mmCIF file of C-alpha atoms in Angstrom:
data_model
loop_
_atom_site.group_PDB
_atom_site.id
_atom_site.type_symbol
_atom_site.label_atom_id
_atom_site.label_comp_id
_atom_site.label_asym_id
_atom_site.label_seq_id
_atom_site.Cartn_x
_atom_site.Cartn_y
_atom_site.Cartn_z
ATOM 1 C CA MET M 65 -0.559 0.070 -0.701
ATOM 2 C CA GLN M 66 1.339 3.516 -0.501
ATOM 3 C CA PRO M 67 1.967 5.533 2.105
ATOM 4 C CA LEU M 68 0.631 9.071 2.010
ATOM 5 C CA LEU M 69 2.852 11.211 1.260
ATOM 6 C CA HIS M 70 4.686 13.851 3.870
ATOM 7 C CA GLU M 71 2.861 17.483 4.464
ATOM 8 C CA ALA M 72 6.323 19.029 4.200
ATOM 9 C CA CYS M 73 7.134 17.236 0.629
ATOM 10 C CA GLU M 74 2.667 18.254 -0.470
ATOM 11 C CA SER M 75 4.899 21.444 -2.654
ATOM 12 C CA LEU M 76 6.862 19.355 -5.064
ATOM 13 C CA SER M 77 4.187 17.172 -5.747
ATOM 14 C CA ILE M 78 4.480 17.563 -9.226
ATOM 15 C CA ILE M 79 8.147 16.135 -9.368
ATOM 16 C CA LEU M 80 6.838 12.889 -8.543
ATOM 17 C CA GLY M 81 6.992 10.047 -10.491
ATOM 18 C CA GLU M 82 8.807 8.417 -13.335
ATOM 19 C CA TRP M 83 10.564 11.051 -15.909
ATOM 20 C CA ARG M 84 11.975 10.440 -19.647
ATOM 21 C CA GLY M 85 14.175 12.132 -22.400
ATOM 22 C CA SER M 86 17.929 12.905 -23.402
ATOM 23 C CA GLY M 87 20.494 15.608 -22.644
ATOM 24 C CA ARG M 88 23.524 17.109 -24.064
ATOM 25 C CA GLY M 89 26.967 17.583 -22.070
ATOM 26 C CA HIS M 90 30.166 18.818 -22.636
ATOM 27 C CA TYR M 91 32.782 19.739 -20.159
ATOM 28 C CA PRO M 92 36.718 20.866 -21.372
ATOM 29 C CA THR M 93 37.946 18.134 -20.572
ATOM 30 C CA ILE M 94 35.641 15.566 -22.043
ATOM 31 C CA ASP M 95 34.759 15.824 -26.612
ATOM 32 C CA ASP M 96 31.083 16.586 -26.284
ATOM 33 C CA PHE M 97 27.979 13.817 -26.394
ATOM 34 C CA GLU M 98 23.910 12.939 -25.551
ATOM 35 C CA TYR M 99 22.374 11.024 -23.549
ATOM 36 C CA THR M 100 19.406 9.329 -23.017
ATOM 37 C CA GLU M 101 18.171 9.938 -19.179
ATOM 38 C CA GLU M 102 15.591 7.984 -16.540
ATOM 39 C CA VAL M 103 14.259 10.125 -13.802
ATOM 40 C CA ILE M 104 12.110 8.669 -11.005
ATOM 41 C CA PHE M 105 11.620 10.667 -8.359
ATOM 42 C CA GLY M 106 9.138 9.249 -5.361
ATOM 43 C CA HIS M 107 8.547 8.972 -1.666
ATOM 44 C CA SER M 108 7.686 6.024 1.804
ATOM 45 C CA GLY M 109 5.228 9.322 4.011
ATOM 46 C CA LYS M 110 8.915 10.265 5.193
ATOM 47 C CA PRO M 111 9.345 14.426 4.631
ATOM 48 C CA PHE M 112 12.067 13.775 1.603
ATOM 49 C CA LEU M 113 12.228 12.051 -1.509
ATOM 50 C CA ALA M 114 13.250 10.000 -2.788
ATOM 51 C CA TYR M 115 16.145 10.307 -6.215
ATOM 52 C CA GLY M 116 17.210 7.941 -8.511
ATOM 53 C CA GLN M 117 18.552 8.386 -12.494
ATOM 54 C CA LYS M 118 20.640 6.675 -15.420
ATOM 55 C CA THR M 119 21.528 7.660 -18.477
ATOM 56 C CA LYS M 120 22.182 5.607 -21.406
ATOM 57 C CA ASN M 121 24.778 6.830 -24.622
ATOM 58 C CA ALA M 122 22.564 7.025 -27.098
ATOM 59 C CA VAL M 123 24.162 6.393 -29.872
ATOM 60 C CA ASN M 124 25.463 2.654 -28.906
ATOM 61 C CA GLY M 125 23.094 2.451 -25.540
ATOM 62 C CA ASP M 126 26.087 1.757 -23.215
ATOM 63 C CA PRO M 127 24.958 3.366 -19.709
ATOM 64 C CA LEU M 128 27.219 6.211 -19.145
ATOM 65 C CA HIS M 129 25.911 7.712 -15.902
ATOM 66 C CA SER M 130 23.596 7.673 -12.425
ATOM 67 C CA GLU M 131 22.876 8.578 -9.061
ATOM 68 C CA GLN M 132 21.522 8.192 -6.089
ATOM 69 C CA GLY M 133 19.970 10.128 -3.665
ATOM 70 C CA PHE M 134 17.476 11.969 -1.181
ATOM 71 C CA LEU M 135 15.445 14.897 -1.279
ATOM 72 C CA ARG M 136 14.706 16.361 1.919
ATOM 73 C CA ALA M 137 12.380 19.314 2.139
ATOM 74 C CA THR M 138 13.734 20.604 5.696
ATOM 75 C CA GLY M 139 11.731 23.847 5.992
ATOM 76 C CA GLU M 140 8.779 26.002 3.838
ATOM 77 C CA THR M 141 10.851 26.897 0.453
ATOM 78 C CA ALA M 142 14.451 24.845 1.513
ATOM 79 C CA LEU M 143 15.599 21.338 0.560
ATOM 80 C CA GLU M 144 18.943 19.365 0.672
ATOM 81 C CA LEU M 145 20.061 17.007 -1.180
ATOM 82 C CA VAL M 146 21.532 14.063 -0.554
ATOM 83 C CA VAL M 147 23.481 12.170 -4.006
ATOM 84 C CA ALA M 148 25.932 8.664 -4.145
ATOM 85 C CA GLN M 149 27.813 8.118 -7.663
ATOM 86 C CA PRO M 150 29.417 4.706 -8.729
ATOM 87 C CA SER M 151 32.232 7.176 -10.008
ATOM 88 C CA GLY M 152 33.143 7.813 -6.388
ATOM 89 C CA ILE M 153 31.611 11.418 -5.745
ATOM 90 C CA VAL M 154 28.755 12.009 -2.959
ATOM 91 C CA GLU M 155 27.165 15.602 -3.130
ATOM 92 C CA ILE M 156 25.678 17.217 -0.716
ATOM 93 C CA HIS M 157 23.435 19.883 -1.134
ATOM 94 C CA GLN M 158 20.842 23.178 -0.191
ATOM 95 C CA GLY M 159 18.433 24.796 -1.891
ATOM 96 C CA SER M 160 15.087 26.315 -2.354
ATOM 97 C CA PHE M 161 11.926 25.734 -4.614
ATOM 98 C CA ALA M 162 8.914 26.760 -5.644
ATOM 99 C CA SER M 163 6.045 26.364 -6.999
ATOM 100 C CA ASN M 164 2.879 25.930 -7.788
ATOM 101 C CA GLU M 165 0.064 22.953 -9.193
ATOM 102 C CA SER M 166 1.893 23.545 -12.820
ATOM 103 C CA ALA M 167 5.328 24.374 -12.585
ATOM 104 C CA CYS M 168 7.938 24.112 -9.529
ATOM 105 C CA VAL M 169 11.813 25.170 -9.972
ATOM 106 C CA ILE M 170 14.353 23.537 -7.737
ATOM 107 C CA ASN M 171 17.331 25.553 -7.673
ATOM 108 C CA LEU M 172 20.778 23.391 -5.579
ATOM 109 C CA GLU M 173 23.560 24.552 -4.828
ATOM 110 C CA SER M 174 26.706 21.708 -3.610
ATOM 111 C CA ILE M 175 27.408 22.514 -0.261
ATOM 112 C CA TYR M 176 30.479 19.741 0.043
ATOM 113 C CA VAL M 177 31.452 17.592 -3.069
ATOM 114 C CA GLU M 178 33.634 14.283 -1.688
ATOM 115 C CA THR M 179 35.352 12.430 -4.368
ATOM 116 C CA SER M 180 37.103 8.561 -3.100
ATOM 117 C CA PRO M 181 40.309 8.019 -2.886
ATOM 118 C CA THR M 182 40.485 6.562 -7.157
ATOM 119 C CA ALA M 183 38.084 9.037 -9.097
ATOM 120 C CA LYS M 184 38.087 12.037 -10.697
ATOM 121 C CA SER M 185 38.230 15.266 -8.781
ATOM 122 C CA VAL M 186 34.793 17.252 -8.807
ATOM 123 C CA GLU M 187 35.572 20.616 -6.779
ATOM 124 C CA ARG M 188 31.200 21.892 -7.018
ATOM 125 C CA VAL M 189 28.545 21.716 -8.134
ATOM 126 C CA HIS M 190 25.322 23.462 -9.222
ATOM 127 C CA ARG M 191 21.968 21.994 -10.008
ATOM 128 C CA LEU M 192 18.434 23.511 -11.196
ATOM 129 C CA LEU M 193 14.822 22.011 -12.422
ATOM 130 C CA ARG M 194 12.436 22.992 -14.396
ATOM 131 C CA ILE M 195 9.117 21.670 -13.633
ATOM 132 C CA GLU M 196 6.107 23.066 -16.033
ATOM 133 C CA GLY M 197 3.725 21.053 -16.301
ATOM 134 C CA ASP M 198 4.674 17.506 -17.868
ATOM 135 C CA THR M 199 7.909 18.389 -18.793
ATOM 136 C CA LEU M 200 11.047 18.118 -16.762
ATOM 137 C CA THR M 201 14.159 19.601 -17.279
ATOM 138 C CA TYR M 202 17.677 20.027 -15.339
ATOM 139 C CA ASP M 203 20.722 22.662 -15.801
ATOM 140 C CA LEU M 204 23.853 20.522 -14.510
ATOM 141 C CA SER M 205 27.848 22.323 -13.876
ATOM 142 C CA MET M 206 30.875 21.398 -11.809
ATOM 143 C CA ALA M 207 34.356 22.842 -10.963
ATOM 144 C CA ALA M 208 35.715 19.985 -11.430
ATOM 145 C CA MET M 209 39.168 18.670 -12.278
ATOM 146 C CA GLY M 210 40.918 22.249 -11.935
ATOM 147 C CA GLN M 211 38.566 23.644 -14.432
ATOM 148 C CA PRO M 212 36.245 26.515 -12.841
ATOM 149 C CA LEU M 213 32.576 26.404 -12.278
ATOM 150 C CA GLN M 214 30.956 26.324 -16.023
ATOM 151 C CA HIS M 215 28.253 24.250 -17.758
ATOM 152 C CA HIS M 216 28.059 20.808 -17.840
ATOM 153 C CA LEU M 217 24.641 18.942 -18.632
ATOM 154 C CA ALA M 218 21.087 19.949 -20.475
ATOM 155 C CA ALA M 219 18.675 17.846 -20.340
ATOM 156 C CA THR M 220 14.225 17.443 -21.490
ATOM 157 C CA LEU M 221 12.371 14.782 -20.277
ATOM 158 C CA GLU M 222 8.771 14.194 -20.116
ATOM 159 C CA ARG M 223 6.378 12.413 -17.833
ATOM 160 C CA GLN M 224 5.608 8.563 -18.164
ATOM 161 C CA MET C 151 18.304 -7.478 -21.872
ATOM 162 C CA GLN C 152 21.245 -8.099 -18.818
ATOM 163 C CA PRO C 153 24.144 -7.233 -19.574
ATOM 164 C CA LEU C 154 27.190 -9.287 -18.403
ATOM 165 C CA LEU C 155 28.883 -8.568 -15.103
ATOM 166 C CA HIS C 156 31.567 -6.670 -15.439
ATOM 167 C CA GLU C 157 35.047 -8.128 -15.139
ATOM 168 C CA ALA C 158 36.278 -7.062 -12.041
ATOM 169 C CA CYS C 159 32.945 -7.918 -10.020
ATOM 170 C CA GLU C 160 33.070 -11.615 -10.673
ATOM 171 C CA SER C 161 34.550 -12.070 -7.309
ATOM 172 C CA LEU C 162 31.411 -10.468 -5.704
ATOM 173 C CA SER C 163 28.797 -12.345 -7.967
ATOM 174 C CA ILE C 164 28.083 -13.848 -5.034
ATOM 175 C CA ILE C 165 26.639 -10.406 -3.071
ATOM 176 C CA LEU C 166 23.731 -10.173 -5.958
ATOM 177 C CA GLY C 167 20.268 -10.162 -5.670
ATOM 178 C CA GLU C 168 17.727 -9.318 -2.869
ATOM 179 C CA TRP C 169 18.388 -10.269 0.054
ATOM 180 C CA ARG C 170 15.622 -9.908 3.299
ATOM 181 C CA GLY C 171 15.908 -10.571 6.759
ATOM 182 C CA SER C 172 15.643 -8.842 10.548
ATOM 183 C CA GLY C 173 18.345 -6.804 12.793
ATOM 184 C CA ARG C 174 18.415 -4.745 16.146
ATOM 185 C CA GLY C 175 19.871 -1.692 16.429
ATOM 186 C CA HIS C 176 21.026 -0.391 20.007
ATOM 187 C CA TYR C 177 23.250 2.956 20.929
ATOM 188 C CA PRO C 178 23.777 5.129 24.183
ATOM 189 C CA THR C 179 21.519 8.036 22.755
ATOM 190 C CA ILE C 180 18.403 6.555 21.902
ATOM 191 C CA ASP C 181 16.670 3.004 22.879
ATOM 192 C CA ASP C 182 16.963 -1.302 21.428
ATOM 193 C CA PHE C 183 14.758 -1.124 18.190
ATOM 194 C CA GLU C 184 14.455 -3.756 16.312
ATOM 195 C CA TYR C 185 13.461 -3.838 12.518
ATOM 196 C CA THR C 186 13.010 -6.348 9.002
ATOM 197 C CA GLU C 187 15.276 -5.020 6.169
ATOM 198 C CA GLU C 188 14.982 -5.854 2.806
ATOM 199 C CA VAL C 189 18.649 -5.431 0.350
ATOM 200 C CA ILE C 190 19.566 -5.602 -3.448
ATOM 201 C CA PHE C 191 22.633 -6.081 -5.317
ATOM 202 C CA GLY C 192 22.296 -5.195 -8.547
ATOM 203 C CA HIS C 193 24.579 -4.517 -11.488
ATOM 204 C CA SER C 194 24.946 -2.423 -15.220
ATOM 205 C CA GLY C 195 28.261 -4.582 -16.519
ATOM 206 C CA LYS C 196 30.027 -1.719 -15.209
ATOM 207 C CA PRO C 197 32.945 -2.053 -12.419
ATOM 208 C CA PHE C 198 30.689 -1.604 -9.840
ATOM 209 C CA LEU C 199 27.274 -2.632 -7.923
ATOM 210 C CA ALA C 200 24.105 -1.532 -6.899
ATOM 211 C CA TYR C 201 22.974 -1.404 -3.320
ATOM 212 C CA GLY C 202 20.335 0.258 -1.825
ATOM 213 C CA GLN C 203 18.403 -1.146 1.377
ATOM 214 C CA LYS C 204 15.640 0.043 3.418
ATOM 215 C CA THR C 205 13.966 -0.653 7.314
ATOM 216 C CA LYS C 206 11.019 -1.460 8.655
ATOM 217 C CA ASN C 207 10.117 -1.083 12.278
ATOM 218 C CA ALA C 208 9.207 -4.219 13.219
ATOM 219 C CA VAL C 209 6.871 -4.024 15.140
ATOM 220 C CA ASN C 210 4.448 -1.290 13.652
ATOM 221 C CA GLY C 211 5.839 -1.876 9.783
ATOM 222 C CA ASP C 212 6.369 1.983 10.020
ATOM 223 C CA PRO C 213 9.799 2.734 7.648
ATOM 224 C CA LEU C 214 12.598 4.067 9.694
ATOM 225 C CA HIS C 215 15.850 3.976 7.950
ATOM 226 C CA SER C 216 17.270 3.284 4.313
ATOM 227 C CA GLU C 217 20.500 3.975 2.087
ATOM 228 C CA GLN C 218 21.140 3.783 -1.550
ATOM 229 C CA GLY C 219 24.735 3.452 -2.944
ATOM 230 C CA PHE C 220 27.209 1.457 -4.405
ATOM 231 C CA LEU C 221 30.237 -1.143 -4.242
ATOM 232 C CA ARG C 222 32.821 0.238 -6.423
ATOM 233 C CA ALA C 223 35.494 -2.673 -7.105
ATOM 234 C CA THR C 224 38.857 -0.649 -7.506
ATOM 235 C CA GLY C 225 41.119 -4.082 -7.137
ATOM 236 C CA GLU C 226 41.856 -7.027 -6.936
ATOM 237 C CA THR C 227 39.775 -7.655 -3.098
ATOM 238 C CA ALA C 228 40.027 -3.682 -2.948
ATOM 239 C CA LEU C 229 36.018 -1.837 -2.593
ATOM 240 C CA GLU C 230 34.918 1.227 -2.098
ATOM 241 C CA LEU C 231 30.941 2.074 -1.153
ATOM 242 C CA VAL C 232 29.779 5.173 -2.129
ATOM 243 C CA VAL C 233 26.118 5.889 0.494
ATOM 244 C CA ALA C 234 23.388 8.715 0.935
ATOM 245 C CA GLN C 235 21.225 8.389 3.361
ATOM 246 C CA PRO C 236 17.589 9.967 3.449
ATOM 247 C CA SER C 237 18.640 10.758 7.151
ATOM 248 C CA GLY C 238 21.203 13.829 5.372
ATOM 249 C CA ILE C 239 24.596 11.916 5.587
ATOM 250 C CA VAL C 240 27.428 10.901 3.057
ATOM 251 C CA GLU C 241 29.412 8.591 3.189
ATOM 252 C CA ILE C 242 32.773 6.622 1.135
ATOM 253 C CA HIS C 243 34.087 3.516 2.583
ATOM 254 C CA GLN C 244 37.671 1.972 1.802
ATOM 255 C CA GLY C 245 38.080 -2.012 2.347
ATOM 256 C CA SER C 246 38.366 -4.834 0.712
ATOM 257 C CA PHE C 247 36.300 -8.786 0.578
ATOM 258 C CA ALA C 248 37.866 -12.036 0.407
ATOM 259 C CA SER C 249 35.433 -14.249 -1.957
ATOM 260 C CA ASN C 250 34.966 -18.422 -2.501
ATOM 261 C CA GLU C 251 32.547 -19.815 -4.960
ATOM 262 C CA SER C 252 30.051 -20.106 -1.661
ATOM 263 C CA ALA C 253 31.538 -17.419 1.201
ATOM 264 C CA CYS C 254 31.932 -13.734 1.692
ATOM 265 C CA VAL C 255 33.400 -10.979 3.571
ATOM 266 C CA ILE C 256 33.596 -7.454 3.102
ATOM 267 C CA ASN C 257 35.075 -5.101 5.042
ATOM 268 C CA LEU C 258 34.927 -1.085 4.648
ATOM 269 C CA GLU C 259 36.353 1.266 7.135
ATOM 270 C CA SER C 260 34.744 5.378 6.546
ATOM 271 C CA ILE C 261 37.479 7.815 5.554
ATOM 272 C CA TYR C 262 34.741 10.708 5.173
ATOM 273 C CA VAL C 263 31.265 10.946 6.455
ATOM 274 C CA GLU C 264 30.015 14.327 5.840
ATOM 275 C CA THR C 265 25.652 15.218 7.150
ATOM 276 C CA SER C 266 24.008 18.392 5.928
ATOM 277 C CA PRO C 267 23.022 21.343 7.648
ATOM 278 C CA THR C 268 19.954 19.566 9.032
ATOM 279 C CA ALA C 269 21.215 15.848 9.782
ATOM 280 C CA LYS C 270 22.808 14.954 12.773
ATOM 281 C CA SER C 271 25.833 13.869 13.688
ATOM 282 C CA VAL C 272 27.663 10.850 12.352
ATOM 283 C CA GLU C 273 31.680 11.143 12.365
ATOM 284 C CA ARG C 274 32.552 7.839 11.349
ATOM 285 C CA VAL C 275 31.371 3.911 10.547
ATOM 286 C CA HIS C 276 32.737 0.491 10.588
ATOM 287 C CA ARG C 277 30.826 -2.097 7.872
ATOM 288 C CA LEU C 278 32.146 -5.285 7.959
ATOM 289 C CA LEU C 279 29.604 -8.237 6.017
ATOM 290 C CA ARG C 280 29.852 -11.384 5.761
ATOM 291 C CA ILE C 281 27.564 -13.851 3.478
ATOM 292 C CA GLU C 282 27.148 -17.052 3.599
ATOM 293 C CA GLY C 283 25.841 -19.000 0.077
ATOM 294 C CA ASP C 284 22.569 -17.849 1.294
ATOM 295 C CA THR C 285 22.507 -15.480 3.693
ATOM 296 C CA LEU C 286 24.206 -12.388 4.183
ATOM 297 C CA THR C 287 24.723 -11.388 7.824
ATOM 298 C CA TYR C 288 26.622 -7.107 9.174
ATOM 299 C CA ASP C 289 26.998 -5.590 11.758
ATOM 300 C CA LEU C 290 27.648 -2.227 12.324
ATOM 301 C CA SER C 291 29.082 0.357 14.024
ATOM 302 C CA MET C 292 29.850 3.856 14.253
ATOM 303 C CA ALA C 293 30.841 6.787 16.266
ATOM 304 C CA ALA C 294 27.645 9.646 16.251
ATOM 305 C CA MET C 295 26.721 11.987 18.381
ATOM 306 C CA GLY C 296 29.701 13.016 20.467
ATOM 307 C CA GLN C 297 29.834 9.054 20.980
ATOM 308 C CA PRO C 298 32.496 6.779 20.652
ATOM 309 C CA LEU C 299 32.907 4.378 17.676
ATOM 310 C CA GLN C 300 30.637 0.938 19.025
ATOM 311 C CA HIS C 301 28.687 -1.393 17.722
ATOM 312 C CA HIS C 302 24.968 -0.339 16.486
ATOM 313 C CA LEU C 303 23.386 -2.926 14.023
ATOM 314 C CA ALA C 304 23.354 -6.078 13.268
ATOM 315 C CA ALA C 305 21.680 -7.853 11.022
ATOM 316 C CA THR C 306 20.819 -11.296 9.264
ATOM 317 C CA LEU C 307 19.246 -11.537 6.190
ATOM 318 C CA GLU C 308 18.855 -14.980 3.617
ATOM 319 C CA ARG C 309 18.300 -14.626 -0.712
ATOM 320 C CA GLN C 310 15.436 -14.597 -1.730
#
């Protein structure tokens, strides 16, 4: 039985569900790339949403990135995001959101980024998500590998 | 189509699958508690395993803890674990494993634990997992809330 959504997450209910689409990535240290993506936001009745995503190479379908984490509703419009990535990275973000019945904007800035001993270095991440009706778009900027913070990923997904 | 297991994960194949069971927790700052648990280890053909777990209160079924992360095979017997928890905690562990066809021992020590601004403090975590045939047992020790590193959780799960 699906539990009731926690009242702290009610203003985030527009995010819940499964999203699919595609995106493009670029960064000075790598070749440009295109990907397909699945994102899922779920809940267990507690004051956070579970978040998971997977991307695949748009050309050959090989798995690329994935991440798993939790979006914590910590105040009326305040959020925290904790994320783990198989590339050996963990992130903690602080941010805020604004939403109504048909749209939502979430703005998250990393306050901690740590990488495992064998991972590539990442220093800072900025995540901006927008939902308008059944469309989710995001931009992700990153300071990594000694490069300054700059745009890295943009994607558009549709509610499934 | 399920991809082939990456060769770096072959010695960890005994972990793969879904596990269910129960455990007990204790810590100086809280009441003792009992829980039921589901653990899943999966893979995508890359050199890591996806890890997720959920626990519920053994008495009333309420959701308790959950965590999501990735177990990275970084050497012949070397591992890294990255984990995010909805309580606002991220952990990076380093460790090692020993395995044969019917048994596996995994020993992981946190090298980095960070908590979000609204989370309770955790300083250090030690995770010890054992698999013998279709039984998985683990012990987790933790230094948190100003307490020294000490035993916190023990559980026994069966392969589903």
